[in-house]
CSV table of C-alpha atoms in Angstrom, one decimal:
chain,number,residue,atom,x,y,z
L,20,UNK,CA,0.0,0.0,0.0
L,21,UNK,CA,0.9,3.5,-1.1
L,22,UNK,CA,1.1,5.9,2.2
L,23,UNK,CA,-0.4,8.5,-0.8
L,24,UNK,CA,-3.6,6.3,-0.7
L,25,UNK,CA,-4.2,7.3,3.4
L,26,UNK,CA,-3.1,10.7,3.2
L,27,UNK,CA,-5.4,11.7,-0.1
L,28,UNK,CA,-8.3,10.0,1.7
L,29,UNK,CA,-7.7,11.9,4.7
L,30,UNK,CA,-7.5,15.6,3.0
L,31,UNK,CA,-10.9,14.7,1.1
L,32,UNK,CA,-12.2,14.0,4.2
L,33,UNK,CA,-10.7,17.2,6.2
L,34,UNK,CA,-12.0,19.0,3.3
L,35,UNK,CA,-15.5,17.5,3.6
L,36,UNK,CA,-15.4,18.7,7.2
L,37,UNK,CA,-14.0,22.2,6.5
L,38,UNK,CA,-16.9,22.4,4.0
L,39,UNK,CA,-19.4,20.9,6.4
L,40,UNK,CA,-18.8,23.6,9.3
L,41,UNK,CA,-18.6,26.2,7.2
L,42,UNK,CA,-22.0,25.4,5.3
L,43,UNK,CA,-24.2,24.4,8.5
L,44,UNK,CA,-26.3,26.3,10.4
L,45,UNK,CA,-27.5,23.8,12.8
L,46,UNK,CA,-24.8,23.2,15.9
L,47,UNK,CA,-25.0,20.1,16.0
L,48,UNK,CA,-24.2,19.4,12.9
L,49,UNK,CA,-21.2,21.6,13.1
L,50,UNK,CA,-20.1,19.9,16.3
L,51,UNK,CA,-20.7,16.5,13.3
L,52,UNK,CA,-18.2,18.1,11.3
L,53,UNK,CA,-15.3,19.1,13.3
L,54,UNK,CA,-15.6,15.3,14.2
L,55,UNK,CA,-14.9,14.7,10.9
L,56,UNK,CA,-11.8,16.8,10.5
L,57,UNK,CA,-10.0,15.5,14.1
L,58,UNK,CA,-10.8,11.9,12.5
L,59,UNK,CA,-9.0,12.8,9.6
L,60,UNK,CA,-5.8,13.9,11.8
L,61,UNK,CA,-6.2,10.9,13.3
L,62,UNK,CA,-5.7,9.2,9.8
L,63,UNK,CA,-2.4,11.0,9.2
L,64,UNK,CA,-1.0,10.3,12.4
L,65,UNK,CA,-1.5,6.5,12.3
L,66,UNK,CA,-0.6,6.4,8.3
L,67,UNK,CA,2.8,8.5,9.5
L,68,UNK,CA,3.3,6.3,12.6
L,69,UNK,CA,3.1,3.0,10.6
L,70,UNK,CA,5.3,5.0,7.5
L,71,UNK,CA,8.4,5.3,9.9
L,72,UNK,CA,7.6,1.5,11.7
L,73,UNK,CA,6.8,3.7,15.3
L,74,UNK,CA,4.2,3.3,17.9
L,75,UNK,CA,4.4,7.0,18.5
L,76,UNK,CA,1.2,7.9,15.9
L,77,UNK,CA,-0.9,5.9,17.3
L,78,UNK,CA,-0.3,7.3,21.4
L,79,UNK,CA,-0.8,10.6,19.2
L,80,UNK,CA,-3.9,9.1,18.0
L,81,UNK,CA,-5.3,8.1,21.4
L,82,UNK,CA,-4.7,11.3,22.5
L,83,UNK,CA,-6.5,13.3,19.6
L,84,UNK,CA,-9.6,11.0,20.8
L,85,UNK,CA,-9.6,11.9,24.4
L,86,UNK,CA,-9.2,15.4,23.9
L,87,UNK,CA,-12.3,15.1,20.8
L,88,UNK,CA,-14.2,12.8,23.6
L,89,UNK,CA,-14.1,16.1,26.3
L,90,UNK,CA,-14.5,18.7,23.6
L,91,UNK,CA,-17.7,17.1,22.3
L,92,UNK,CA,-18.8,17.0,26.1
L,93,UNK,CA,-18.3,20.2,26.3
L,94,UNK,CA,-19.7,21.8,23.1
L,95,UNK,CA,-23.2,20.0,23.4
L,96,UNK,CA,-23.3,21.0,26.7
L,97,UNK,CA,-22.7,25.0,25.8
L,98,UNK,CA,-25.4,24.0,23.0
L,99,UNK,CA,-28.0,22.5,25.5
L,100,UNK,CA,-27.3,25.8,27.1
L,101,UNK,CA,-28.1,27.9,24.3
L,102,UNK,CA,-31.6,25.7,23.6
L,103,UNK,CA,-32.5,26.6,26.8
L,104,UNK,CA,-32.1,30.6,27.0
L,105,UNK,CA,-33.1,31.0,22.8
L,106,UNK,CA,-35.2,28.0,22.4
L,107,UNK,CA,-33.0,27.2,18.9
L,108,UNK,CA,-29.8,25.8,18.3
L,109,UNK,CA,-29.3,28.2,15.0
L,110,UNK,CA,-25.7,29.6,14.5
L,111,UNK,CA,-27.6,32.5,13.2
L,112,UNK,CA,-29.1,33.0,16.6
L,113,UNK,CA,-25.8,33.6,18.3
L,114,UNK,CA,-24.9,36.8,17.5
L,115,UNK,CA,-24.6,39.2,20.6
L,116,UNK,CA,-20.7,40.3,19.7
L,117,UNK,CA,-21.9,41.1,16.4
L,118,UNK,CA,-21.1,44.8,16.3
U,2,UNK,CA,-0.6,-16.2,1.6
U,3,UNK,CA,1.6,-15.4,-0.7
U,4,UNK,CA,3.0,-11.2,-0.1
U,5,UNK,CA,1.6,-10.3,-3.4
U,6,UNK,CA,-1.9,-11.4,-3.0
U,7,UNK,CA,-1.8,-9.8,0.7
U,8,UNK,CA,-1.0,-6.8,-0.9
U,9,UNK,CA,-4.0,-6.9,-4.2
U,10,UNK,CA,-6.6,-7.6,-0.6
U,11,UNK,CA,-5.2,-4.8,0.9
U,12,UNK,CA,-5.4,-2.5,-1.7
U,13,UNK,CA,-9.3,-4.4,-2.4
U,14,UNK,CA,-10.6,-3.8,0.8
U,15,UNK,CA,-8.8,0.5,1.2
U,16,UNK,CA,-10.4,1.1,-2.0
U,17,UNK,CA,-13.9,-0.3,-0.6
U,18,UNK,CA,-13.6,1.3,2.5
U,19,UNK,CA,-12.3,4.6,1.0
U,20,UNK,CA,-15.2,4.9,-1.4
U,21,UNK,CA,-18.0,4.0,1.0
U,22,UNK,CA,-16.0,6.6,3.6
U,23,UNK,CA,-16.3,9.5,1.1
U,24,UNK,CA,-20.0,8.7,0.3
U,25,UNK,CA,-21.1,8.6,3.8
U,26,UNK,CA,-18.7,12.2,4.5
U,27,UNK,CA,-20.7,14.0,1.6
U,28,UNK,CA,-24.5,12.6,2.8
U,29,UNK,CA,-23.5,13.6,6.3
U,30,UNK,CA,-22.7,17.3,5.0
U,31,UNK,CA,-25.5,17.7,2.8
U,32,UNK,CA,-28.7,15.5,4.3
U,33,UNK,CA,-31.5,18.1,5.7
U,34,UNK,CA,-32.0,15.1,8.6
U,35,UNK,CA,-29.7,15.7,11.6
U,36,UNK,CA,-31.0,11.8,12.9
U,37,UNK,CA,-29.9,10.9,9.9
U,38,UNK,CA,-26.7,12.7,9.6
U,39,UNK,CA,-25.5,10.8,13.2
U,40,UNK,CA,-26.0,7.8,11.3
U,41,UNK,CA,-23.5,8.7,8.4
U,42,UNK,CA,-21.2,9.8,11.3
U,43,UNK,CA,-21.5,6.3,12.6
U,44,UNK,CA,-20.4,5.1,9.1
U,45,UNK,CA,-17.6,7.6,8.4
U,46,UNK,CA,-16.2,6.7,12.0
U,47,UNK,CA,-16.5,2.8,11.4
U,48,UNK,CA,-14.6,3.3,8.1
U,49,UNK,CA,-11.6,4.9,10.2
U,50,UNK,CA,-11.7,2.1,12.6
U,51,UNK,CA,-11.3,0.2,9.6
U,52,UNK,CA,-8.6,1.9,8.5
U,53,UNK,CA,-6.4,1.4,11.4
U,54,UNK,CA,-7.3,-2.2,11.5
U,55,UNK,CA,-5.4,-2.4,8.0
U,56,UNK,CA,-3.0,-0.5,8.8
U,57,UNK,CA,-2.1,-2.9,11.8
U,58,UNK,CA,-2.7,-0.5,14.1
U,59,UNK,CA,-5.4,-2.7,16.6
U,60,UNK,CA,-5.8,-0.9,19.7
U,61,UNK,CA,-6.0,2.3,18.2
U,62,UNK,CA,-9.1,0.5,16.2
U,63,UNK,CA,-10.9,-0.8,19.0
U,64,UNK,CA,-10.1,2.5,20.9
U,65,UNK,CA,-12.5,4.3,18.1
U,66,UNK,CA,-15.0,1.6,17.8
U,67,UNK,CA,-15.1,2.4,21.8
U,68,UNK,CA,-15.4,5.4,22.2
U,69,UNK,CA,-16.5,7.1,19.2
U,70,UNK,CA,-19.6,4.8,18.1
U,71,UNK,CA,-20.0,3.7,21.2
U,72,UNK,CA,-20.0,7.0,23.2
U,73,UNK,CA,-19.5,10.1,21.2
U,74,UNK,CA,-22.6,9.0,18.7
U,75,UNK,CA,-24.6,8.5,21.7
U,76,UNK,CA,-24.4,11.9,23.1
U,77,UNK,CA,-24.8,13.3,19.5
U,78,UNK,CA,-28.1,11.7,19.8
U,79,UNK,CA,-28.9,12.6,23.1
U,80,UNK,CA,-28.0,16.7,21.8
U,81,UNK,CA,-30.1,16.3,18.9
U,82,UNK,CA,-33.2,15.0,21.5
U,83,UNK,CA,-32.8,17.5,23.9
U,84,UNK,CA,-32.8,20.4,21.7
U,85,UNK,CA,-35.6,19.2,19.9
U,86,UNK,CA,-34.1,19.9,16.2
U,87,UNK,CA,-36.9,19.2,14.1
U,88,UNK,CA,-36.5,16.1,12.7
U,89,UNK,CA,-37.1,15.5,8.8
U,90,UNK,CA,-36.8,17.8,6.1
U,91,UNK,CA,-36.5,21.3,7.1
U,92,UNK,CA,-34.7,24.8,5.6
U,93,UNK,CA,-32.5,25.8,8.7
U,94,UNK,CA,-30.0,23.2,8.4
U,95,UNK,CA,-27.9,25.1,6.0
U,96,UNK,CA,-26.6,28.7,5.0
U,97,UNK,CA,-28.7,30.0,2.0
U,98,UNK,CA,-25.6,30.5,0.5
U,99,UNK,CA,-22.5,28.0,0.3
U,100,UNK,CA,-20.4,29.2,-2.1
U,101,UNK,CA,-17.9,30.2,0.0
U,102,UNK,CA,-18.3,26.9,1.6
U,103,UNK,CA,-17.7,25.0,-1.2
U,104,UNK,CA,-14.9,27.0,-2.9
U,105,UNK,CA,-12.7,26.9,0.5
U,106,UNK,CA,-13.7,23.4,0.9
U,107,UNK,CA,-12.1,22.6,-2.8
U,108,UNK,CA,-9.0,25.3,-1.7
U,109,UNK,CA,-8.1,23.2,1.4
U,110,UNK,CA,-8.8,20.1,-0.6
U,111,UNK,CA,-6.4,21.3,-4.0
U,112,UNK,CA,-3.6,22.8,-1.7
U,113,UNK,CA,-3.5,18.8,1.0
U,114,UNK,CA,-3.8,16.8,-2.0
U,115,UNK,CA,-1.4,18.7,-3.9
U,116,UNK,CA,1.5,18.9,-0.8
U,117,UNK,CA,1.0,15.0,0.2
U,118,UNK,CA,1.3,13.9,-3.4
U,119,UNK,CA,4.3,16.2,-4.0
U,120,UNK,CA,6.2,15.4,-0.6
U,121,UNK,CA,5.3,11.6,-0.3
U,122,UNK,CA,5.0,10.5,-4.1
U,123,UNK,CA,6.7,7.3,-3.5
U,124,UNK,CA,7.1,6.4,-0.5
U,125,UNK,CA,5.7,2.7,0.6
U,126,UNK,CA,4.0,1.3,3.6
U,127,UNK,CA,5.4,-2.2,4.4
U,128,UNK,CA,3.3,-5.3,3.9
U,129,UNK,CA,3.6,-6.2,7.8
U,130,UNK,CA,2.9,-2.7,9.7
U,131,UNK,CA,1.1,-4.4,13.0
U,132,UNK,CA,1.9,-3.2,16.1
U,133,UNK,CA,0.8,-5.0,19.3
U,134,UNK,CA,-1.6,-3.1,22.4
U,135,UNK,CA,1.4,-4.0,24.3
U,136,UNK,CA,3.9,-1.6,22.6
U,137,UNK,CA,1.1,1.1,22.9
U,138,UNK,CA,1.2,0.6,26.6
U,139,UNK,CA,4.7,0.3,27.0
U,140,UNK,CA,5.3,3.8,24.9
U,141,UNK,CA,2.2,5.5,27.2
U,142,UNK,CA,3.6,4.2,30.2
U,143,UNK,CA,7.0,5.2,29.8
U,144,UNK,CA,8.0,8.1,27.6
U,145,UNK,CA,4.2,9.8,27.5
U,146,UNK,CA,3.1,9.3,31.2
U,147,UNK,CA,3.3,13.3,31.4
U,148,UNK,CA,0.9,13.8,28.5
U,149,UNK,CA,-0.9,10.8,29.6
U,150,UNK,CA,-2.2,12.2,33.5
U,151,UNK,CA,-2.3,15.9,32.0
U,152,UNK,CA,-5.1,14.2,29.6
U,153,UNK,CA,-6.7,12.4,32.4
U,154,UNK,CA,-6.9,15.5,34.3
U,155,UNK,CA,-8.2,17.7,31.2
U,156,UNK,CA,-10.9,14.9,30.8
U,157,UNK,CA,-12.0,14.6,34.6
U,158,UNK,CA,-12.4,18.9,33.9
U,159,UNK,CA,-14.1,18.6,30.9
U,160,UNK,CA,-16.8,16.1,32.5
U,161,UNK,CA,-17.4,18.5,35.7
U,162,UNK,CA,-17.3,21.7,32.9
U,163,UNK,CA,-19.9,20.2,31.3
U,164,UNK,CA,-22.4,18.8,34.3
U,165,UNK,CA,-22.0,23.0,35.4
U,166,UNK,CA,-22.7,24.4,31.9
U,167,UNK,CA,-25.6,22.4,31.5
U,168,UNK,CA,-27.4,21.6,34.7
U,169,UNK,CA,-30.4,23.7,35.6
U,170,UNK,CA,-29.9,26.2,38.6
């Protein structure tokens, strides 16, 4: 296998996700995308860790998904917060530091 | 097995995964459901488990089957339920305009595809690439154990950071 063939996939699918939070209105699914884009990373760093025969990528990679696993507890938290006070989750919604 | 059939079931089963990876990526940007864009998610993530997997690397495999379709989709679900998106067809999923979406989308897209493909033309994974849970833990244990508690600790603050966001007063 070609390491081109992992890294390719793994830029359409950071590119997917770049599209995706850039095109959505609903939070949710712009929490959905930026899962996308960290599990692209994640694709590098294993594809990288098995290139140069290391272990390293993949404690890289377990790492990327703790810190995804608290951010995603986080973010739809703040968004179950925002329901609650505006009654939508609309990015549109959210703009108070909109001069 | 001889190495060079290994290698055509390899290449077989990326090029399967790969294309049923970039489907379920562009149906989870573009569906008007949100149920049913957690359900591409599931898809997209299972494909990256399955990616690992070939490229030998097993716990890091299992870790995402664990935590990501096994967790992370379930709290998706839960978000979408308690903020009562409207589920099925609606308008307010998307900007009314996505140009500029799409045309920084295909930027980022030209400029990666362009650098990996100039910087790594050739350059081969071997046939045997496995590596075993206990190297992981070795490596964790040894030379990471810093990382490894500052990430336990950044977790534990994330959990009690989200229980005070969210809980009612």
């Amino acid at each position: 296998m070609w390491l081109n063939q992992f890294l390719v996939l793994s830029a359409v699918l950071f590119s997917i996700g770049v599209y995706g939070v850039l095109a959505r209105r609903n939070g949710v699914l712009v929490l959905m995308s930026i899962e996308l884009i960290l599990n692209a990373v994640n694709i590098n760093l294993v594809a990288f860790g098995s290139y140069v025969q290391t272990v390293v990528g993949e404690v890289f990679a377990l790492f990327v998904i703790t810190v995804a696993a608290a951010e995603v507890g986080v973010g739809l938290a703040i968004l179950l917060l925002l329901y609650r006070n505006r009654r939508s989750v609309d990015i549109h919604d959210v703009d108070m530091m909109k001069g | 097995m001889s190495v060079f059939s290994l290698l055509v079931a390899q290449n077989v089963v990326f090029w399967v995964i790969a294309a049923l990876m970039v489907f379920a990526a562009l149906r989870l940007v573009t569906t008007r459901n949100v149920v049913h864009a957690a359900l591409y998610l599931v898809g997209v993530l299972g494909g990256v488990a399955a990616l690992f997997l070939l490229m030998g690397a097993e716990f890091v495999g299992i870790t995402q089957i664990l935590i990501y379709i096994g967790a992370v989709i379930i709290l998706f679900l839960f978000g979408i339920m308690l903020t009562r998106t409207r589920i099925g067809d609606e308008e307010k999923t998307d900007h009314r305009n996505r140009l500029g979406a799409i045309l920084a989308g295909l930027a980022v897209a030209g400029v990666t595809i362009y650098t990996v493909i100039a910087g790594f033309g050739d350059a081969e994974l071997g046939a045997d690439t496995r590596t075993t849970t206990a190297e992981v833990s070795d490596s964790i244990f040894s030379q990471y154990i810093i990382p490894f508690e500052a990430v336990s600790v950044l977790l534990l603050a994330a959990l009690i950071g989200a229980i005070v966001v969210a809980r009612r007063e």
